[in-house]
PDB file of C-alpha atoms in Angstrom:
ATOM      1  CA  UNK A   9     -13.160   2.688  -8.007  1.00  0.00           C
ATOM      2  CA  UNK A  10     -15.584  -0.112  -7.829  1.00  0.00           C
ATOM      3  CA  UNK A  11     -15.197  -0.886  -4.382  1.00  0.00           C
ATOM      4  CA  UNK A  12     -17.292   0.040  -1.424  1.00  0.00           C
ATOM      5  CA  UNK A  13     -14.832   1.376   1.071  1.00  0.00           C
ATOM      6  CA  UNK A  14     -15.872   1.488   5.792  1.00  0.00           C
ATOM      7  CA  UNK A  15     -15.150   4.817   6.386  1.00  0.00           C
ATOM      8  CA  UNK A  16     -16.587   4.991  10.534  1.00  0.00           C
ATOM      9  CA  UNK A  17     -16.158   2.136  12.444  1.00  0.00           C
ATOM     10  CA  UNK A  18     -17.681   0.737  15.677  1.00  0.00           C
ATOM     11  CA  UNK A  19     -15.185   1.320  18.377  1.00  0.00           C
ATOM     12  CA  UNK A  20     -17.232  -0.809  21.140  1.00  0.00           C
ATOM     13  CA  UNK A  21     -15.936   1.273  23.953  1.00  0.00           C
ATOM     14  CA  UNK A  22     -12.170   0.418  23.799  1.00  0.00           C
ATOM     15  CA  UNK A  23      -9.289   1.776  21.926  1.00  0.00           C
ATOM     16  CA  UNK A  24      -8.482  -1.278  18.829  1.00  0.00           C
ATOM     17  CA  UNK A  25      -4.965  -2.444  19.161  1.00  0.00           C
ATOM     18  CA  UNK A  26      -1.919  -2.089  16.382  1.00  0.00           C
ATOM     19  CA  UNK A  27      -3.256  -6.228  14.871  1.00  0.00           C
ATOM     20  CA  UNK A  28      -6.961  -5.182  15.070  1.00  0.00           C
ATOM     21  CA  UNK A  29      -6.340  -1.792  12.834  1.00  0.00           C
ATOM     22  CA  UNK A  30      -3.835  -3.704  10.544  1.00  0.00           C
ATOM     23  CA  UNK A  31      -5.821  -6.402  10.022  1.00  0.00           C
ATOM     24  CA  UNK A  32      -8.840  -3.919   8.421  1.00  0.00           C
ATOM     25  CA  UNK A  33      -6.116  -1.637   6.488  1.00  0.00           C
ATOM     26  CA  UNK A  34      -4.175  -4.491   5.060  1.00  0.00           C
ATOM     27  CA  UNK A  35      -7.981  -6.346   3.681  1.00  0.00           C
ATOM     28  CA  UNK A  36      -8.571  -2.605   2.591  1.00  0.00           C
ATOM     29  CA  UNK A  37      -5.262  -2.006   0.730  1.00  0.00           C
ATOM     30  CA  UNK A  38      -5.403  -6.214  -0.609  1.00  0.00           C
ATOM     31  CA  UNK A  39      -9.299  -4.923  -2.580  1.00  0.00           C
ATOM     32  CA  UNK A  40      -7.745  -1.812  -3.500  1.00  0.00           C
ATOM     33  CA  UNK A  41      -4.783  -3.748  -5.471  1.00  0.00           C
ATOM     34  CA  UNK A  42      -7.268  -5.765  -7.326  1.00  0.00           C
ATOM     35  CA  UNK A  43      -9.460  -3.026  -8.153  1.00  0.00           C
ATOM     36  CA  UNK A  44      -6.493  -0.791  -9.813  1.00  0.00           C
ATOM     37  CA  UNK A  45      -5.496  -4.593 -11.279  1.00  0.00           C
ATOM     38  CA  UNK A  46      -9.164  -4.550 -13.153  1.00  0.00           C
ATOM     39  CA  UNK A  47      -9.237  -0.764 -13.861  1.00  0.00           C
ATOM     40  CA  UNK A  48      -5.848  -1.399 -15.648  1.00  0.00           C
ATOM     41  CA  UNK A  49      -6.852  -3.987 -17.268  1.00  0.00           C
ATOM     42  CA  UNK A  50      -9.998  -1.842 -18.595  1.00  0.00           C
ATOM     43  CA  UNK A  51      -7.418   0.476 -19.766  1.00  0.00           C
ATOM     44  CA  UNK A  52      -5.693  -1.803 -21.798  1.00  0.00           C
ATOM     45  CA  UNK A  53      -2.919  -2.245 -19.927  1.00  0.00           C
ATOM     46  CA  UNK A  54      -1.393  -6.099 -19.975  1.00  0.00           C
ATOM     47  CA  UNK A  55      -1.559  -7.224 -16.111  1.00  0.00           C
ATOM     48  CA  UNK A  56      -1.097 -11.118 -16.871  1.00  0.00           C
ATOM     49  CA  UNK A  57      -1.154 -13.987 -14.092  1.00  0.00           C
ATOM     50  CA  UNK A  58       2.318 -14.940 -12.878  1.00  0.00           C
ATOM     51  CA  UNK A  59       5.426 -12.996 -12.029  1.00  0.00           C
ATOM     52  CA  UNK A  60       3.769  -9.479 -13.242  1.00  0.00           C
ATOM     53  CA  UNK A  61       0.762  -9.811 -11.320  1.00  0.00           C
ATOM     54  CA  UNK A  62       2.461 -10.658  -8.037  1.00  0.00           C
ATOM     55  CA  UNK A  63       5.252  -7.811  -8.428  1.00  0.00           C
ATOM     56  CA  UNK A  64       2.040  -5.741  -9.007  1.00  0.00           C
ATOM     57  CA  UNK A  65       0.792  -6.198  -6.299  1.00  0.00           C
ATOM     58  CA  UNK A  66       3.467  -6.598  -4.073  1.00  0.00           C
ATOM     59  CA  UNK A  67       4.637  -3.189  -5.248  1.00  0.00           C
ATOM     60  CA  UNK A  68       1.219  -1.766  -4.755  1.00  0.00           C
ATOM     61  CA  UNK A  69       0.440  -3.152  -1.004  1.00  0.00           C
ATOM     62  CA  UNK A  70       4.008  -1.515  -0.444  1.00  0.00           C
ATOM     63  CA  UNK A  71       2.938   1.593  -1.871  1.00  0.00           C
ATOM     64  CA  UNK A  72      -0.496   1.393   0.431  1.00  0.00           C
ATOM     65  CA  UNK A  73       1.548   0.287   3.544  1.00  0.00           C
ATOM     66  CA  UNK A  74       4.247   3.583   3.477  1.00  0.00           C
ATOM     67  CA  UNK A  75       1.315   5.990   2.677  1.00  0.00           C
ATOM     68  CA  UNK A  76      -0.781   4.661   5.167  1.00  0.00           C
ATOM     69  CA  UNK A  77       2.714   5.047   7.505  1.00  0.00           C
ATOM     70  CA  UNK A  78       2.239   8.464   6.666  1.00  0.00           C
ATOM     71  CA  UNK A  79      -1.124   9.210   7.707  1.00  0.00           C
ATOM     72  CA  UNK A  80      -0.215   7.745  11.134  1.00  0.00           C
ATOM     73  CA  UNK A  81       2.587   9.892  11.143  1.00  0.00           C
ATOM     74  CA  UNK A  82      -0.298  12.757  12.229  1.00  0.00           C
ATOM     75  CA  UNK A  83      -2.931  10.908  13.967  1.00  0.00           C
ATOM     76  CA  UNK A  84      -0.461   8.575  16.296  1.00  0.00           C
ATOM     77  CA  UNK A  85       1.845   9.040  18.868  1.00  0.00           C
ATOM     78  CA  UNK A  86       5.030   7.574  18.116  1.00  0.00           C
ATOM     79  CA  UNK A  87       5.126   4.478  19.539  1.00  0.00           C
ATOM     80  CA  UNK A  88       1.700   3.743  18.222  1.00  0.00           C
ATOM     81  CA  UNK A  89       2.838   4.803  14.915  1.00  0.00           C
ATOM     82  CA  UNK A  90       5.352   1.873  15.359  1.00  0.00           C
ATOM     83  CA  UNK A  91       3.199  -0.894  16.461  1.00  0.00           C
ATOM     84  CA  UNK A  92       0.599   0.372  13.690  1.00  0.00           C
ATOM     85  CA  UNK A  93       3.272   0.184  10.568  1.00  0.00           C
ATOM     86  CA  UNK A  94       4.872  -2.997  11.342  1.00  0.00           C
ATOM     87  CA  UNK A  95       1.414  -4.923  12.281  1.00  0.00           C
ATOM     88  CA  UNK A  96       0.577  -3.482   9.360  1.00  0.00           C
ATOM     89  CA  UNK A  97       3.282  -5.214   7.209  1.00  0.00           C
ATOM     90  CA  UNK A  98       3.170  -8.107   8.482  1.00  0.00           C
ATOM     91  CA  UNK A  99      -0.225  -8.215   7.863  1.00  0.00           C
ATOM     92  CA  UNK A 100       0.031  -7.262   4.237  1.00  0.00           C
ATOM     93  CA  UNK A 101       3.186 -10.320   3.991  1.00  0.00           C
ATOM     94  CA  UNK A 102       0.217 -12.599   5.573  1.00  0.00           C
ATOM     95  CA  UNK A 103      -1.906 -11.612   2.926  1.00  0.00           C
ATOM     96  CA  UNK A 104       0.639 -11.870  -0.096  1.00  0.00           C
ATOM     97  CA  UNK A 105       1.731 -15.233   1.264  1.00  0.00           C
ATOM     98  CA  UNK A 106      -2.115 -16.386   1.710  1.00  0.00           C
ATOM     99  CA  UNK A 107      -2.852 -15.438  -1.895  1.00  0.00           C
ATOM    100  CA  UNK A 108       0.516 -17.155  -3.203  1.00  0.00           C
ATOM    101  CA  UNK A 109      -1.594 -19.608  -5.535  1.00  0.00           C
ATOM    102  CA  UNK A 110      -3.342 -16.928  -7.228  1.00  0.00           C
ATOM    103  CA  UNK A 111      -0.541 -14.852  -7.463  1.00  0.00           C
ATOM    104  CA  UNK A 112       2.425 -16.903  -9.038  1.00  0.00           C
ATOM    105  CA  UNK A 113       1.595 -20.322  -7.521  1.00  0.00           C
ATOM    106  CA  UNK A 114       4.350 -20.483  -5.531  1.00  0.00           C
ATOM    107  CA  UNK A 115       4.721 -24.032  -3.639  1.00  0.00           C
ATOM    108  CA  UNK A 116       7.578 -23.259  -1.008  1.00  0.00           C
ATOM    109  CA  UNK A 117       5.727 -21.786   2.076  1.00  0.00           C
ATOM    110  CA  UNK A 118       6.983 -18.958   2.969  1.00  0.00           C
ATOM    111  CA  UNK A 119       8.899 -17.421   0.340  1.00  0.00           C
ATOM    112  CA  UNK A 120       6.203 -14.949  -0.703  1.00  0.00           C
ATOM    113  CA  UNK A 121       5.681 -13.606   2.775  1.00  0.00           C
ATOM    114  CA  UNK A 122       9.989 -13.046   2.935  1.00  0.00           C
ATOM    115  CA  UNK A 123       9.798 -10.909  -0.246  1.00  0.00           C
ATOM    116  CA  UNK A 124       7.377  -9.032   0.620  1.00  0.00           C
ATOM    117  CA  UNK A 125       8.985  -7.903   3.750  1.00  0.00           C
ATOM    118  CA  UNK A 126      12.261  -7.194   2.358  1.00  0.00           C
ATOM    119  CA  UNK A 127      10.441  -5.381  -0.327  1.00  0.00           C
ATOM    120  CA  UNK A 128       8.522  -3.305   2.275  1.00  0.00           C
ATOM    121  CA  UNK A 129      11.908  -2.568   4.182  1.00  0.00           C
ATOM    122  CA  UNK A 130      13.348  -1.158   0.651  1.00  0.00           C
ATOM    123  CA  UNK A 131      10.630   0.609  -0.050  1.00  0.00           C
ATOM    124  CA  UNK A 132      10.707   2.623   2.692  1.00  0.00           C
ATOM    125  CA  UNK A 133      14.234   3.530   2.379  1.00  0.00           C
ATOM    126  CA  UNK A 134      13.061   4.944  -1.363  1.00  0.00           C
ATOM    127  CA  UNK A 135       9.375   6.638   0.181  1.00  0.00           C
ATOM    128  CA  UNK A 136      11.532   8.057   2.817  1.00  0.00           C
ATOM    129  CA  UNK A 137      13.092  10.914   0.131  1.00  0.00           C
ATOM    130  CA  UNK A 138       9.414  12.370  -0.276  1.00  0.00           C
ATOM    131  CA  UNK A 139       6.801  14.261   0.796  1.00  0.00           C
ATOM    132  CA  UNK A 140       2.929  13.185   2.180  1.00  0.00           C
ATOM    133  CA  UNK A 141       1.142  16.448   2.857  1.00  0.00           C
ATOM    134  CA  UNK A 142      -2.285  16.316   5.033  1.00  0.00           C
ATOM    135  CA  UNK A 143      -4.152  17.631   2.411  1.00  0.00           C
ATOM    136  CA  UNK A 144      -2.708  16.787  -1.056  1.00  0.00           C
ATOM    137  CA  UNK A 145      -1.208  13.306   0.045  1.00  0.00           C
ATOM    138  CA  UNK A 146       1.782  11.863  -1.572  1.00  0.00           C
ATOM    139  CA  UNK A 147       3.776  14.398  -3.474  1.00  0.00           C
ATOM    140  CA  UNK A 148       5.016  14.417  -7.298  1.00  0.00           C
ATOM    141  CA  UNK A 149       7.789  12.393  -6.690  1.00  0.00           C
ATOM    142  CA  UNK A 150       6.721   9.732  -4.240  1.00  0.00           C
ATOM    143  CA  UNK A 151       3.532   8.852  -6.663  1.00  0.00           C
ATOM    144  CA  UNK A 152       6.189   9.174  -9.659  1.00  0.00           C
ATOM    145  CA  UNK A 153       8.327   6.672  -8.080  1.00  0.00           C
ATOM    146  CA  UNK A 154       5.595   4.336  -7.252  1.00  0.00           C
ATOM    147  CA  UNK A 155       4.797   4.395 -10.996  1.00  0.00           C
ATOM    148  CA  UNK A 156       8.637   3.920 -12.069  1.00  0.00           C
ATOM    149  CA  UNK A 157       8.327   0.679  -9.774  1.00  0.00           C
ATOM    150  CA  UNK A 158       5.380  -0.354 -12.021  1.00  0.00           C
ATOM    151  CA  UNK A 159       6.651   0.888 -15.762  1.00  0.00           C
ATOM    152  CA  UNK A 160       9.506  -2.074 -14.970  1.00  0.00           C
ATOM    153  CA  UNK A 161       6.383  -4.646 -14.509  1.00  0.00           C
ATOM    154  CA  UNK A 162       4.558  -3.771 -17.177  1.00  0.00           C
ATOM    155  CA  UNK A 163       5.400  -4.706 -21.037  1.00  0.00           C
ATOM    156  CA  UNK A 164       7.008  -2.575 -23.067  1.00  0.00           C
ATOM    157  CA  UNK A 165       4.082  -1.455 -25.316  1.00  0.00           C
ATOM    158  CA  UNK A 166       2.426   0.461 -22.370  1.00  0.00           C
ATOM    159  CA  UNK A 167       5.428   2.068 -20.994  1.00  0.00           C
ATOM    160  CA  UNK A 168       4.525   5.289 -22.749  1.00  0.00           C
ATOM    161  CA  UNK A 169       1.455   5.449 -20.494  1.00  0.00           C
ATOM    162  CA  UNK A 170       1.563   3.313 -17.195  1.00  0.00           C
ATOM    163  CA  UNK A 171       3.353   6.281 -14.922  1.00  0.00           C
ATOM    164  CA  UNK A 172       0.518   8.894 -15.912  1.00  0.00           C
ATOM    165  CA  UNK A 173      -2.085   6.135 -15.101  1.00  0.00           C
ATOM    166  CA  UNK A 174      -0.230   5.481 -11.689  1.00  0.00           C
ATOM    167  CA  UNK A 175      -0.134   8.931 -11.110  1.00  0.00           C
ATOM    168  CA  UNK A 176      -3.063  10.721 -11.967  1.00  0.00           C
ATOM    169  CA  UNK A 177      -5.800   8.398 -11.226  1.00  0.00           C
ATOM    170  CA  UNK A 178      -4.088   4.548  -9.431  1.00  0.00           C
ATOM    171  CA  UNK A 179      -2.338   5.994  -7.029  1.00  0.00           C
ATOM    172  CA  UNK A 180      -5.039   9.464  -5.976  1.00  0.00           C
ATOM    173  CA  UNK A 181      -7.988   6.841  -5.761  1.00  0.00           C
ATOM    174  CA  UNK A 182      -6.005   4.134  -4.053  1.00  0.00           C
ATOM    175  CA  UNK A 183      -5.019   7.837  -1.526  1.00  0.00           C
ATOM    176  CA  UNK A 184      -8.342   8.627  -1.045  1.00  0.00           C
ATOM    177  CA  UNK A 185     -10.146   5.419  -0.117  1.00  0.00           C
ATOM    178  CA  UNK A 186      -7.124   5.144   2.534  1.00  0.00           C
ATOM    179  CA  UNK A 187      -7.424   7.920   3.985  1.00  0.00           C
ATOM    180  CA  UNK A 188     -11.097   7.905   4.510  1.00  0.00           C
ATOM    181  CA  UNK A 189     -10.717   4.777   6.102  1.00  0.00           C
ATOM    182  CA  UNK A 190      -7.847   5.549   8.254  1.00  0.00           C
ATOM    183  CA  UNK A 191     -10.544   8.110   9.427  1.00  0.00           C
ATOM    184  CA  UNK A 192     -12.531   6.117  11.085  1.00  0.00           C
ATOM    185  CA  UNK A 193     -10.073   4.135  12.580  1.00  0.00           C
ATOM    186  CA  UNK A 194      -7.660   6.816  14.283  1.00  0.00           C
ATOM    187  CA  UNK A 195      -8.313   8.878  16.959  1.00  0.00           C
ATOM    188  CA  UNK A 196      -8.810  12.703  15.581  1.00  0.00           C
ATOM    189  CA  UNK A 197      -4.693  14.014  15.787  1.00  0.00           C
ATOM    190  CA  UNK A 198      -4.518  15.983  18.921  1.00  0.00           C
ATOM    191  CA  UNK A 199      -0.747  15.784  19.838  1.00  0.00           C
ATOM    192  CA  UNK A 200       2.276  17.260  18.638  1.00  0.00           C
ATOM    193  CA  UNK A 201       4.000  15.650  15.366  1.00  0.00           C
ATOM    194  CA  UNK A 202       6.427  13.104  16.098  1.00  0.00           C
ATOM    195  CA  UNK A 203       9.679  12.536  14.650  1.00  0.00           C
ATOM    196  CA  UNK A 204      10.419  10.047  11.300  1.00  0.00           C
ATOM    197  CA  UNK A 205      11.510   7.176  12.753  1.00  0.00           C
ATOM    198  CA  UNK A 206      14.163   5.336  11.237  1.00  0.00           C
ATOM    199  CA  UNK A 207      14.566   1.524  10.803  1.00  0.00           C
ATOM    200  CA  UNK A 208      12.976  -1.192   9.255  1.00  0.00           C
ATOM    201  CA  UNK A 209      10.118  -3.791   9.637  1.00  0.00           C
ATOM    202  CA  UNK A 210      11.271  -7.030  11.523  1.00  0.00           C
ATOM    203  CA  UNK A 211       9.463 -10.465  11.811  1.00  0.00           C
TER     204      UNK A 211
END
């Protein structure tokens, strides 16, 4: 990807708080979704301004938000986990709603941010059913779904080929550059894995 990704940062003595390591994933994840936009694109798939665009990315910002839910799964205890992933969509509905007149232009404040949310609270419910290993990442069938949520954006003339593009390079890259990131941000996992927690991402 054409995108120069932080992978150590400067922790200045103190441990960063849930906000502080949001605010760096969700700017991370917000690039990432308009690289894969322009590496689409490149591949001839039809990405236009409007509706599609935003449901692209709000899909993909979902996507980054339950994997990167995932790695902190390993690396956090569980209440930081908690903090973490719901800083960390809130962030991301910041960001969505921020970008609302380059998305869709969407005049009524607020709206974007609210569907985001409740899209990130579905998602999760549908990530929940799969598998994020340490070393592989998301499994078949959670970067298969993420690329059924995207064949239903798309037009119908690249449906043949928009789940294999998801799959085998969208979704690995958009793994990787997380990851390394995430890296540099966590503490190096030293405590026992935590049970899933169960719920959903409030305002």
């Amino acid at each position: 990807m054409a995108i120069r990704i932080r992978s150590r940062f400067h922790r200045g003595g103190r441990e960063r708080t849930a906000a502080e390591l949001a605010s760096v994933i969700a700017m991370v994840a917000w690039k990432l979704s308009q690289d894969a936009i322009r590496s689409m694109r490149a591949a001839q798939f039809d990405i236009d301004i409007g509706r599609q665009y935003f449901d692209f990315v709000c899909e993909y910002l979902a996507f980054m938000l339950h994997a990167a839910d995932r790695i902190a799964y390993r690396a956090l205890a569980a209440d930081k986990r908690t903090a973490f992933t719901t800083a960390l969509a809130l962030k991301l509905a910041e960001v969505v709603e921020d970008n609302r007149g380059m998305l869709i232009a969407e005049p009524e404040p607020g709206r974007c941010r609210r569907h985001f949310i409740d899209l990130a609270n579905e998602r999760g419910a549908d990530y929940a059913d799969f598998a994020y290993d340490e070393k592989d990442g998301p499994d078949f069938g959670f970067r298969r779904f993420f690329g059924s949520r995207l064949l239903e954006i798309v037009p119908e003339k690249d449906h043949a080929w928009v789940i294999d593009q998801i799959m085998e390079i969208e979704a690995p890259e958009a793994v990787k550059a997380l990851e390394s990131t995430l890296a540099g941000l966590f503490a190096p996992p030293g405590e026992a894995r935590r049970p899933r927690r169960e719920g959903t991402i409030g305002e």
